XYZ file of C-alpha atoms in Angstrom:
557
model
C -24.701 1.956 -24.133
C -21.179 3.287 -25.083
C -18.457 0.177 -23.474
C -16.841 2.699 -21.726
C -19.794 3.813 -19.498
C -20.618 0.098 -19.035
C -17.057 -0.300 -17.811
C -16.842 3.016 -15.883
C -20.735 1.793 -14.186
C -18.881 -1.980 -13.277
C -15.935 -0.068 -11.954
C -17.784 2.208 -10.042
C -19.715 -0.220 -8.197
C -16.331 -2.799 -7.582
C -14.520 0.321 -5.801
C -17.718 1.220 -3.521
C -18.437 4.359 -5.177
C -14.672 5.994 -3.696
C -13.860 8.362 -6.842
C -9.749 8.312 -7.001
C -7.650 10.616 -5.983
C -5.724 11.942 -8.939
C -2.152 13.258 -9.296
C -0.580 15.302 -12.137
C 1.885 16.291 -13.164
C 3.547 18.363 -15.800
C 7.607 18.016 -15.578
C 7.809 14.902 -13.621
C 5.985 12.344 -11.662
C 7.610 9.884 -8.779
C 5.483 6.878 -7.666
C 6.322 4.599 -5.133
C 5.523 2.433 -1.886
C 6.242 5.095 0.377
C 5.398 9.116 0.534
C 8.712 10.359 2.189
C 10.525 8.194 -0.923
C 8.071 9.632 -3.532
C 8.712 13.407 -2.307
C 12.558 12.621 -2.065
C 12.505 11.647 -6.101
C 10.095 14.457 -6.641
C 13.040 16.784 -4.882
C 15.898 15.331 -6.987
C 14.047 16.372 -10.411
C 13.542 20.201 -9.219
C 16.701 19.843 -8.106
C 18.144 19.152 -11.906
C 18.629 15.968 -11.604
C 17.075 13.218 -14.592
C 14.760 10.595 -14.046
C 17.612 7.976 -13.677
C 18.844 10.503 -10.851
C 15.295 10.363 -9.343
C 15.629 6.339 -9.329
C 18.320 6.222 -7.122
C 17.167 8.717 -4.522
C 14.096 6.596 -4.567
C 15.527 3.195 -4.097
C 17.871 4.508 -1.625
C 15.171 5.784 0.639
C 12.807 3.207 0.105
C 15.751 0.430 0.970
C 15.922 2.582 4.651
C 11.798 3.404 4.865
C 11.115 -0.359 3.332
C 14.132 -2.449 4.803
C 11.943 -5.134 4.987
C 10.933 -5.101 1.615
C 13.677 -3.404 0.281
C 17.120 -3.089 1.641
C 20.264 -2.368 0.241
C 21.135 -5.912 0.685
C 18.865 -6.943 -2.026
C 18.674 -7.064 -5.634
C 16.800 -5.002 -8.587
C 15.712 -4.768 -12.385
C 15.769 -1.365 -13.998
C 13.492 -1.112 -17.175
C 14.942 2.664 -18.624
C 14.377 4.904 -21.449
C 16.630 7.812 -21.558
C 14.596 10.350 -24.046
C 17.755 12.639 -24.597
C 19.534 9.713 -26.148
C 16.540 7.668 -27.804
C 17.916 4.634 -25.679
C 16.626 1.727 -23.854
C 17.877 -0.649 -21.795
C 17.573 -3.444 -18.756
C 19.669 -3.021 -15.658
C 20.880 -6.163 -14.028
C 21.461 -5.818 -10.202
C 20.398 -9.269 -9.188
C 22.094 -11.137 -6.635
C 24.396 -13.430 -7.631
C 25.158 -16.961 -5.366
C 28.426 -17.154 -3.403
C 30.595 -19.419 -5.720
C 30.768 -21.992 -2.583
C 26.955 -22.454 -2.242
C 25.565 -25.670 -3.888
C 22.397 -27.546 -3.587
C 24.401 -29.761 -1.086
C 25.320 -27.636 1.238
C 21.675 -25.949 1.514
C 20.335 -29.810 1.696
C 22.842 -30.287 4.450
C 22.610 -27.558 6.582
C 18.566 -27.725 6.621
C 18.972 -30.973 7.327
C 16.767 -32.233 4.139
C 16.606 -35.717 2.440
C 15.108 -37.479 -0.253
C 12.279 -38.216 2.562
C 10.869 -34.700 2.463
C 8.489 -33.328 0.044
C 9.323 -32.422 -3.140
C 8.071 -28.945 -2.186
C 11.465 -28.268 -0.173
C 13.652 -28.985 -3.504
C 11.432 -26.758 -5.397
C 11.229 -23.006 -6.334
C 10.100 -20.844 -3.261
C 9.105 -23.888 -1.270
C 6.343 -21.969 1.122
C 7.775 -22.135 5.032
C 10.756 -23.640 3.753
C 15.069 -23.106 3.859
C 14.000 -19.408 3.911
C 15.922 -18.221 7.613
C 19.721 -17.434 8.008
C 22.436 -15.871 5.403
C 23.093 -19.270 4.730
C 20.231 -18.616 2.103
C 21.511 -14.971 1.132
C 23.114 -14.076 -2.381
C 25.651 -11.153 -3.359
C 23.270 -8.519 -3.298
C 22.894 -6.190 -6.474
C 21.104 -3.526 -5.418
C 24.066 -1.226 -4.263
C 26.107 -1.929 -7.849
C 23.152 -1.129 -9.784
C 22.794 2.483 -8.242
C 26.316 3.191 -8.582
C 26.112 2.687 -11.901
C 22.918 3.920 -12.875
C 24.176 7.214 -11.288
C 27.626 7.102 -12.920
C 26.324 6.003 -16.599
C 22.886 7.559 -16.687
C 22.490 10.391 -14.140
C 23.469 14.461 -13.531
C 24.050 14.220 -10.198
C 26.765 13.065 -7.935
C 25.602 9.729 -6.126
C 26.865 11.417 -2.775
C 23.640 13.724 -3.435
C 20.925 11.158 -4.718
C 21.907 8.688 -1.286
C 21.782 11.759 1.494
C 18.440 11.665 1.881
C 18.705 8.183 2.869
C 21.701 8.430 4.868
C 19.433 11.309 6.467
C 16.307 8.826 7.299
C 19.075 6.146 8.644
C 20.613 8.502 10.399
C 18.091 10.870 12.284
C 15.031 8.167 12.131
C 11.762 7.663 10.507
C 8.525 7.297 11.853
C 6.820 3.916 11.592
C 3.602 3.554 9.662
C 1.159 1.457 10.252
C 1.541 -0.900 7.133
C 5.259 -1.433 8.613
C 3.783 -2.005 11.563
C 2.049 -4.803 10.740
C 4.791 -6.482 8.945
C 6.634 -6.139 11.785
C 4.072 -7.898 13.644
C 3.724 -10.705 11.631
C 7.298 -11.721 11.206
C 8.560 -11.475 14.463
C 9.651 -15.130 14.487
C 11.660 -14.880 11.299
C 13.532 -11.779 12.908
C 13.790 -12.727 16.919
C 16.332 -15.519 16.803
C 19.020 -13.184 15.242
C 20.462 -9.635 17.772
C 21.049 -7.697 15.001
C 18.054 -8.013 13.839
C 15.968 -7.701 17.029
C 18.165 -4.603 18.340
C 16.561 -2.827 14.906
C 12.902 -4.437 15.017
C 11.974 -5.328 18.502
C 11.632 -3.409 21.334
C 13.966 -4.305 24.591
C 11.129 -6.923 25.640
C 11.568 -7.795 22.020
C 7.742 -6.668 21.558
C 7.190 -5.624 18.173
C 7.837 -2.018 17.120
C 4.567 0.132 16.935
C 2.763 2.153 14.769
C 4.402 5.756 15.996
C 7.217 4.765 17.144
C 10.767 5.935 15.914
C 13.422 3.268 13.736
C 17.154 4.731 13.631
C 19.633 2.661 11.563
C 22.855 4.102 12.418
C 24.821 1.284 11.683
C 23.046 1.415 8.102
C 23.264 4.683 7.624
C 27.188 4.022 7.942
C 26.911 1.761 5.170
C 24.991 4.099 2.789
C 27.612 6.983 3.583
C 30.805 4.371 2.863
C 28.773 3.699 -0.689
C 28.277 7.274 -0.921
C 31.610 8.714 -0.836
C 33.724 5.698 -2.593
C 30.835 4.234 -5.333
C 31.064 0.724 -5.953
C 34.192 0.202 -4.296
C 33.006 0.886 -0.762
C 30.497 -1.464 -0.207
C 31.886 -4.662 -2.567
C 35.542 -4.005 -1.082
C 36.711 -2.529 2.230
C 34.941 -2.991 5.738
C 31.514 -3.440 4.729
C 32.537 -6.747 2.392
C 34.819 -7.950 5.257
C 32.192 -7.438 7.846
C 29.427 -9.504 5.470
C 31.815 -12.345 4.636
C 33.120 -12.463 8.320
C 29.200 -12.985 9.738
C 28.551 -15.369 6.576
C 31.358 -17.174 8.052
C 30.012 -17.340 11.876
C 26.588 -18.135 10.937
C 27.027 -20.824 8.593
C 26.774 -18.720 5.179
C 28.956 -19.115 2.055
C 29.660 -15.842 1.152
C 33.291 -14.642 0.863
C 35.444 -11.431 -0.010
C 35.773 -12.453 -3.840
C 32.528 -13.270 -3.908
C 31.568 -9.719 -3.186
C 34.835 -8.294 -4.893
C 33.812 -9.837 -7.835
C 30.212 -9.001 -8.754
C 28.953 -6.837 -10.978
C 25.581 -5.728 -12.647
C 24.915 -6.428 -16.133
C 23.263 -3.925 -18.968
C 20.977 -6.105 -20.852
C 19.262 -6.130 -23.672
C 15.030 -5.285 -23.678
C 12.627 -7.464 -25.264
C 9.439 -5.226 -27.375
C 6.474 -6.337 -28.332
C 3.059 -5.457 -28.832
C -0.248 -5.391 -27.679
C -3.326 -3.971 -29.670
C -2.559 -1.122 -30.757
C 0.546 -0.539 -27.871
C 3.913 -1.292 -28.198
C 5.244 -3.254 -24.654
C 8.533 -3.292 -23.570
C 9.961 -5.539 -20.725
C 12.818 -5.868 -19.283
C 14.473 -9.551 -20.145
C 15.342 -12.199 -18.544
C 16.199 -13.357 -15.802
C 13.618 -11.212 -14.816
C 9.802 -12.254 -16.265
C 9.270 -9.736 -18.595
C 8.910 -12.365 -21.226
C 6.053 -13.820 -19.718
C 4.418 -10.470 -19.736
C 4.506 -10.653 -23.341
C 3.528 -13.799 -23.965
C 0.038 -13.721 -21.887
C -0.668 -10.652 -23.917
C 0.126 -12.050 -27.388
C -2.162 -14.876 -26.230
C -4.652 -12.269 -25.543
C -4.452 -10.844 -28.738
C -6.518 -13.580 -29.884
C -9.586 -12.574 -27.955
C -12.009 -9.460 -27.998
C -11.792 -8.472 -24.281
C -13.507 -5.174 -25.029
C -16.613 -7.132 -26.771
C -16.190 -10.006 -23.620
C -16.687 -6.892 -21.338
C -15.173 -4.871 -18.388
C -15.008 -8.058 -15.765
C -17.300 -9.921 -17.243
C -17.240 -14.129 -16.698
C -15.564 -14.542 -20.165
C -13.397 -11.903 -20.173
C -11.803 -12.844 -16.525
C -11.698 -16.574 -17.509
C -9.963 -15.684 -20.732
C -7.196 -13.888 -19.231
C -7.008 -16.104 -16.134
C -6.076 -19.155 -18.592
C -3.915 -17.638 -20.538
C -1.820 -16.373 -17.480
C -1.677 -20.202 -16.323
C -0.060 -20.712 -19.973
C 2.597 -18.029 -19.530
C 3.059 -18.289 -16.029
C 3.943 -22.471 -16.455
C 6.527 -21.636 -19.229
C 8.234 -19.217 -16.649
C 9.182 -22.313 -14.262
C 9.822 -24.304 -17.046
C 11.962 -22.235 -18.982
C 13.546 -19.059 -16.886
C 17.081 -19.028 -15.620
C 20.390 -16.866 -15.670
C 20.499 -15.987 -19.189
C 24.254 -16.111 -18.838
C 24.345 -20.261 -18.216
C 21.283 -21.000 -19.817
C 20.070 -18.573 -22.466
C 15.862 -18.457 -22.894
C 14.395 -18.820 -26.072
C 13.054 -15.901 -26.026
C 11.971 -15.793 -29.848
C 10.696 -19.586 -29.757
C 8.396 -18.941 -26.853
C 7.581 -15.747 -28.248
C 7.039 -16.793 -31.780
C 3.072 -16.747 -33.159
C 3.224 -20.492 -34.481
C 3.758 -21.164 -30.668
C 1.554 -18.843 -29.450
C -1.147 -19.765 -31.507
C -0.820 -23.427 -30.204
C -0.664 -21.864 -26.931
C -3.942 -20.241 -27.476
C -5.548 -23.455 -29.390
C -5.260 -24.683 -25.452
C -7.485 -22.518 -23.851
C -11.031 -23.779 -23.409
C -13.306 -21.054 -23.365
C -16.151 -22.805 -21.800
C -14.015 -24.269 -18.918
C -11.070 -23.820 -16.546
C -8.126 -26.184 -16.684
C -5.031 -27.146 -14.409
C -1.566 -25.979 -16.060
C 0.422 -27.714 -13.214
C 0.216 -27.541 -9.632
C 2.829 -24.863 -8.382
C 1.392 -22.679 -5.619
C 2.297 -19.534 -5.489
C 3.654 -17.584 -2.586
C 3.056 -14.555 -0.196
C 3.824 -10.919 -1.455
C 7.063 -9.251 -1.254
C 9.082 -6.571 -2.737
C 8.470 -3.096 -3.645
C 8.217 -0.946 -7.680
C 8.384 2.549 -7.950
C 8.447 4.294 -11.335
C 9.855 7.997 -12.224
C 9.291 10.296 -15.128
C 10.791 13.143 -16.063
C 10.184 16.609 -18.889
C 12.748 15.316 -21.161
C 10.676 12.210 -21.786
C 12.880 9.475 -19.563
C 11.419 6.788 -17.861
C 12.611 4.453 -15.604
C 10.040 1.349 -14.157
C 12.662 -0.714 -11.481
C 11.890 -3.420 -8.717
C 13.573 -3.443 -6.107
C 13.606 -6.586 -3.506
C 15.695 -8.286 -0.661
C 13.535 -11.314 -1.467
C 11.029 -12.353 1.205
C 9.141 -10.358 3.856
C 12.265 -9.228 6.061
C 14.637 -11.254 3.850
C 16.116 -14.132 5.451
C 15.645 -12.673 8.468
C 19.290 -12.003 9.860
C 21.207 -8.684 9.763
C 25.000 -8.393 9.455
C 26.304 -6.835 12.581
C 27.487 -2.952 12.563
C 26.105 -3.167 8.566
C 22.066 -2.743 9.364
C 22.194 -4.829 6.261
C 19.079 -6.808 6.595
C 20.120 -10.181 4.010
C 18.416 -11.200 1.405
C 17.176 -15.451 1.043
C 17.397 -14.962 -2.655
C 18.676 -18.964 -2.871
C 15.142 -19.714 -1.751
C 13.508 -18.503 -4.858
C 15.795 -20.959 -7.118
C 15.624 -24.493 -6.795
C 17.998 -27.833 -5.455
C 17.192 -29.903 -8.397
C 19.027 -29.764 -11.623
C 16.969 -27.366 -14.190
C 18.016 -23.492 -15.435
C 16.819 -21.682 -12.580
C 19.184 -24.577 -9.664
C 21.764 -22.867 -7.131
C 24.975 -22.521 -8.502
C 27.741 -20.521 -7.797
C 27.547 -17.315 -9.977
C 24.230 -17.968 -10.899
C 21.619 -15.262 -10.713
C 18.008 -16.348 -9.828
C 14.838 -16.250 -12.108
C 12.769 -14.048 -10.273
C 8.786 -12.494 -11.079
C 10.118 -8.808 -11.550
C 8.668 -7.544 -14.451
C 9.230 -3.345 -15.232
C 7.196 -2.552 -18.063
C 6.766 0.599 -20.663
C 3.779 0.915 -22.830
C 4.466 2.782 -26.430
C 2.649 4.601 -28.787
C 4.466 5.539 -31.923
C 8.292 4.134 -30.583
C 7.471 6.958 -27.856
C 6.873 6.036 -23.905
C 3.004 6.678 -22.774
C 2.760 4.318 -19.412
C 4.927 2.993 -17.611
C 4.054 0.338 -14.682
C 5.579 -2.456 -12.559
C 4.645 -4.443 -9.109
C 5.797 -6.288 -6.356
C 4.187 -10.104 -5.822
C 6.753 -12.986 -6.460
C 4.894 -15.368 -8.693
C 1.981 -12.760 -9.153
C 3.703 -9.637 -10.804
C 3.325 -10.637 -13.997
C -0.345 -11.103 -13.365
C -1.177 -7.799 -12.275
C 0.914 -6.139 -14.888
C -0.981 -7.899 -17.009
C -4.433 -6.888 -15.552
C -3.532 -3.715 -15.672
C -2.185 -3.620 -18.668
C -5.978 -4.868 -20.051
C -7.674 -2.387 -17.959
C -6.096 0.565 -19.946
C -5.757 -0.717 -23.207
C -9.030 -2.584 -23.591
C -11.086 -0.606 -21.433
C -10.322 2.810 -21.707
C -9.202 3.017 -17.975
C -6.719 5.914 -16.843
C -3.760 4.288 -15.291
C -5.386 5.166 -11.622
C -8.711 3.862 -12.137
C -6.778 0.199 -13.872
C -4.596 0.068 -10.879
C -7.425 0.367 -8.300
C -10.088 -2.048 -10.234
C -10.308 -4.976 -8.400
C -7.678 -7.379 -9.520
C -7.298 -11.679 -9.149
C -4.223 -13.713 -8.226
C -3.644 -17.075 -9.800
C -3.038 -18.989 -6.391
C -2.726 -22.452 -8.094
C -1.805 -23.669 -11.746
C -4.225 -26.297 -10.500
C -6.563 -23.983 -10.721
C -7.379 -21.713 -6.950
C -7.910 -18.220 -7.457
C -7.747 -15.637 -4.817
C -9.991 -12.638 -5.855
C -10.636 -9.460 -4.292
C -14.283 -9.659 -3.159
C -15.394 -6.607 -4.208
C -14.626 -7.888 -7.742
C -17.958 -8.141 -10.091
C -20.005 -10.890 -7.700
C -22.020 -12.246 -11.006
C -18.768 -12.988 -12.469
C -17.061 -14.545 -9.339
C -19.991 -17.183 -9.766
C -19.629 -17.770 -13.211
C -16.194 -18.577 -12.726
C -16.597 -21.223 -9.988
C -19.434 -22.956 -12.285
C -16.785 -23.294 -15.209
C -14.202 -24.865 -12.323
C -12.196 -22.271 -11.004
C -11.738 -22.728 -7.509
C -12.132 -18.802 -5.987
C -10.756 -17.716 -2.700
C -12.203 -14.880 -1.385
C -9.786 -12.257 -0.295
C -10.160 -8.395 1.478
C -12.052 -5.896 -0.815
C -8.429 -3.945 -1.172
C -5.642 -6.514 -0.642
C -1.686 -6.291 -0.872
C -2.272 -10.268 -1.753
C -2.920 -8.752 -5.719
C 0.308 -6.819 -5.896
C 1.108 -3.318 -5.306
C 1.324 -1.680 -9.118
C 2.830 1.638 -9.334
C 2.480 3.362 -12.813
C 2.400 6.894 -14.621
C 1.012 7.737 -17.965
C 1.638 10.899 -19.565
C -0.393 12.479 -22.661
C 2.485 12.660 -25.537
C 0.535 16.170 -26.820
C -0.004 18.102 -23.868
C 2.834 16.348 -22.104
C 0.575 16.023 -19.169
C 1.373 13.196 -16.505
C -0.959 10.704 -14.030
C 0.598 9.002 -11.125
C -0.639 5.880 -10.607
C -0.099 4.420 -6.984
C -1.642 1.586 -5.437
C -4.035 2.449 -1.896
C -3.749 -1.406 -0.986
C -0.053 -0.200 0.392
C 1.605 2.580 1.935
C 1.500 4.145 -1.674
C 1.408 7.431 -2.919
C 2.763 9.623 -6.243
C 3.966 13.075 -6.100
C 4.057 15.661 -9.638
C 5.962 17.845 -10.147
């Protein structure tokens, strides 16, 4: 039997027989975490305006539709390739931390000492230091549209952030995957007005599925950006009004703080993978780590192991664990502590790397446990060949929680995803976190054919990675790879959280060789949410790829 109809007979049973629902394209695709923000990116292309244009709308909208995921008040990496001008590059908008936040204050005003856990010094400690703008950075987001609009786009920026101001402004409807969020975090949000006067109803009930959100106040905000660019939300009111409520609630955050940041154009990192070129964006995102777990599966026949098969999953299981340990030890702000991005990258390493993966059984690569899902991708194409793959994030579910008052800026807790003790990725003022974001392009021939990203923390690089394998050694479109059932590498130690619709022969063979499996919903948001296109460089045809285990959806143009 041919390996594709083997793989296309395993993937039919894992997705229960439901054929996908296909989108194409032919001069543009938009796919993202929400429909209205999909069509809104769609509408900027006929509208004239490029793929970078496109972006913007889209992050715009989803930072009003997904505030919770999303908002302004957040950060973002922007993987682009402008076609007209043969040009790549990596975006910047990460947060940056107040210049009068240290690991002592944090330790002080959670009250910690060297009688907790180690957990609470650590890295995204779960349950942990993650409530109050106390934990919020200078957010990125809004400098990295600005400029993506001003160096990269047609379009005035007053155009590509209406339709959000629109959607703040007259309302959206809630969805039922909001919903539910909405639900479940109603502790992190009810101790803080602002926050409840947006979220909660007047009995501070959770808002419903149905139900109406206006964000005037943030609509404001969006229309002050709008009209002045960079300028009006780092300077002016909206800065005062953040560092004043930093001030009253404990935070660190000050005028120069936000006066002073800026986003940074960085360099990409390219690589390959079979017969694909991959290209990441750098650090302080995690793009590196994408390439490394696939230049340690370079090593191994997948196609031969087969679609899902025991060997096949264990093999790229362990050398994720490899990749993914190297991230904590080695990612920070590339600006204090530059990563070796050629060492870790180089084949003498990588072959050691490899020498350490037992084929036969699973081993612990540490003990970090990885965290619940957050953040949102969306990815745009356009007719003149440009692609742009970003993530966008405030950080946690809801952020830290807290909203600054007559902003609707919902704040990040981006401090909780770097650590108190010393290493490359500890608070310090300036300092930008080391985050899981990882944007990626797929090549053939120097020219773009996929591109793909994900929200997930600690697990992004894992599903790009997954789905990454699905297309390239399997022969999967990028709809079909993003719906296969996917893992999530719970534990260096060695838990697993699979989707339990995944290949039930293999799940067993995996717990006999030691992995410890954890059985999760047959379509979870715990793998990820990947959003992808892939075009056909001959007949210039497009596929969206959105992901049904969230509020996803792509639109063609």
């Amino acid at each position: 039997m041919h390996p594709l109809l083997t793989t296309q007979a395993i993937l039919a049973k894992e997705c229960q027989y439901r054929e996908p629902v296909q989108v194409w394209g032919r001069r543009g695709m938009v796919s993202s975490m929400h429909p209205a923000a999909s069509a809104i990116g769609a509408e900027i292309l006929r509208d004239g305006g490029n793929a970078m244009d496109a972006a913007v709308a889209v992050g715009a909208a989803i930072s009003v539709l997904s505030s919770d995921w999303a908002g302004p008040a957040g950060d973002s990496a922007w993987l682009i390739y402008d076609g007209s001008r043969n040009w790549w590059a990596h975006l910047d908008g990460y947060s940056t931390c107040p210049e009068a936040l240290s690991p002592k204050r944090l330790i002080q005003h959670f009250s910690l000492s060297e009688n907790d856990c180690a957990e609470s010094w650590a890295e995204e400690p779960a349950g942990k230091r993650d409530t109050g703008i106390v934990t919020a950075m200078v957010p990125g987001t809004p400098a990295a549209w600005c400029e993506l609009a001003t160096r990269c786009g047609r379009l005035p920026l007053e155009a590509l952030l209406e339709p959000a101001i629109a959607l703040a402004n007259d309302g959206f409807v809630v969805n039922g995957y909001l919903g539910r969020g909405i639900a479940a975090h109603r502790t992190k949000l009810a101790p803080y007005a602002s926050s409840r006067a947006v979220w909660l109803t007047g009995d501070d009930e959770p808002i419903q599925e149905g139900a109406i959100i206006r964000q005037r106040d943030l609509a404001c905000t969006l229309k002050r950006l709008a009209s002045l660019g960079h300028k009006g939300f780092y300077e002016g009111p909206v800065a005062d009004a953040i560092a004043h409520h930093s001030a009253r609630s404990g935070g660190a955050m000050s005028c120069s703080d936000l006066a002073n940041y800026r986003c940074r154009w960085r360099e990409v990192l390219h690589g390959k993978y079979r017969d694909k070129g991959v290209v990441v964006s750098g650090p302080p995102t995690a793009g590196l780590h994408v390439l490394q777990a696939l230049q340690l599966l370079e090593g191994f026949q997948l196609a031969e192991m087969g679609f899902h098969s025991q060997a096949s999953l264990h093999v790229i299981i362990e050398a994720l664990k490899l990749a993914l340990a190297d991230r904590r030890r080695a990612s920070g702000d590339p600006d204090f502590s530059p990563a070796n991005a050629a060492g870790l990258l180089d084949p003498a390493y990588i072959s050691r790397m490899s020498a350490r993966i037992d084929i036969d059984r699973a081993a612990a690569q540490g003990s970090l446990v990885s965290t619940t899902p957050s953040t949102t991708h969306f990815v745009v194409a356009d007719a003149q060949g440009s692609f742009v793959s970003a993530t966008q994030s405030i950080g946690g579910h809801f952020g830290c929680g807290e909203t600054v008052e007559g902003t609707g800026l919902l704040m990040n807790d981006r401090t909780w995803w770097m650590s108190l003790g010393s290493g490359p990725n500890q608070v310090r003022g300036g300092r930008r976190a080391s985050i899981g974001h990882a944007p990626t392009i797929l090549t053939e021939e120097k020219v773009p054919v996929v591109a793909l990203g994900s929200p997930g923390g600690f697990g992004i690089v894992q599903y790009v990675v997954q789905v990454i394998t699905h297309m390239v050694d399997y022969g999967l479109d990028i709809q079909r790879a993003i719906e296969a059932p996917r893992f999530r590498i719970e534990s260096l130690g060695g838990r697993l959280g699979v989707e339990r619709r995944l290949n039930a022969d293999a799940r067993l063979s995996l717990e006999a060789m030691g992995h410890e499996i954890v059985d999760y919903p047959e379509w979870s948001d715990l793998v990820g949410g990947v959003e992808g296109v892939q075009i056909d460089t001959r007949s210039e045809v497009m596929l969206g790829g959105y992901d049904p285990r969230r509020n996803s959806m792509a639109v063609g143009l």
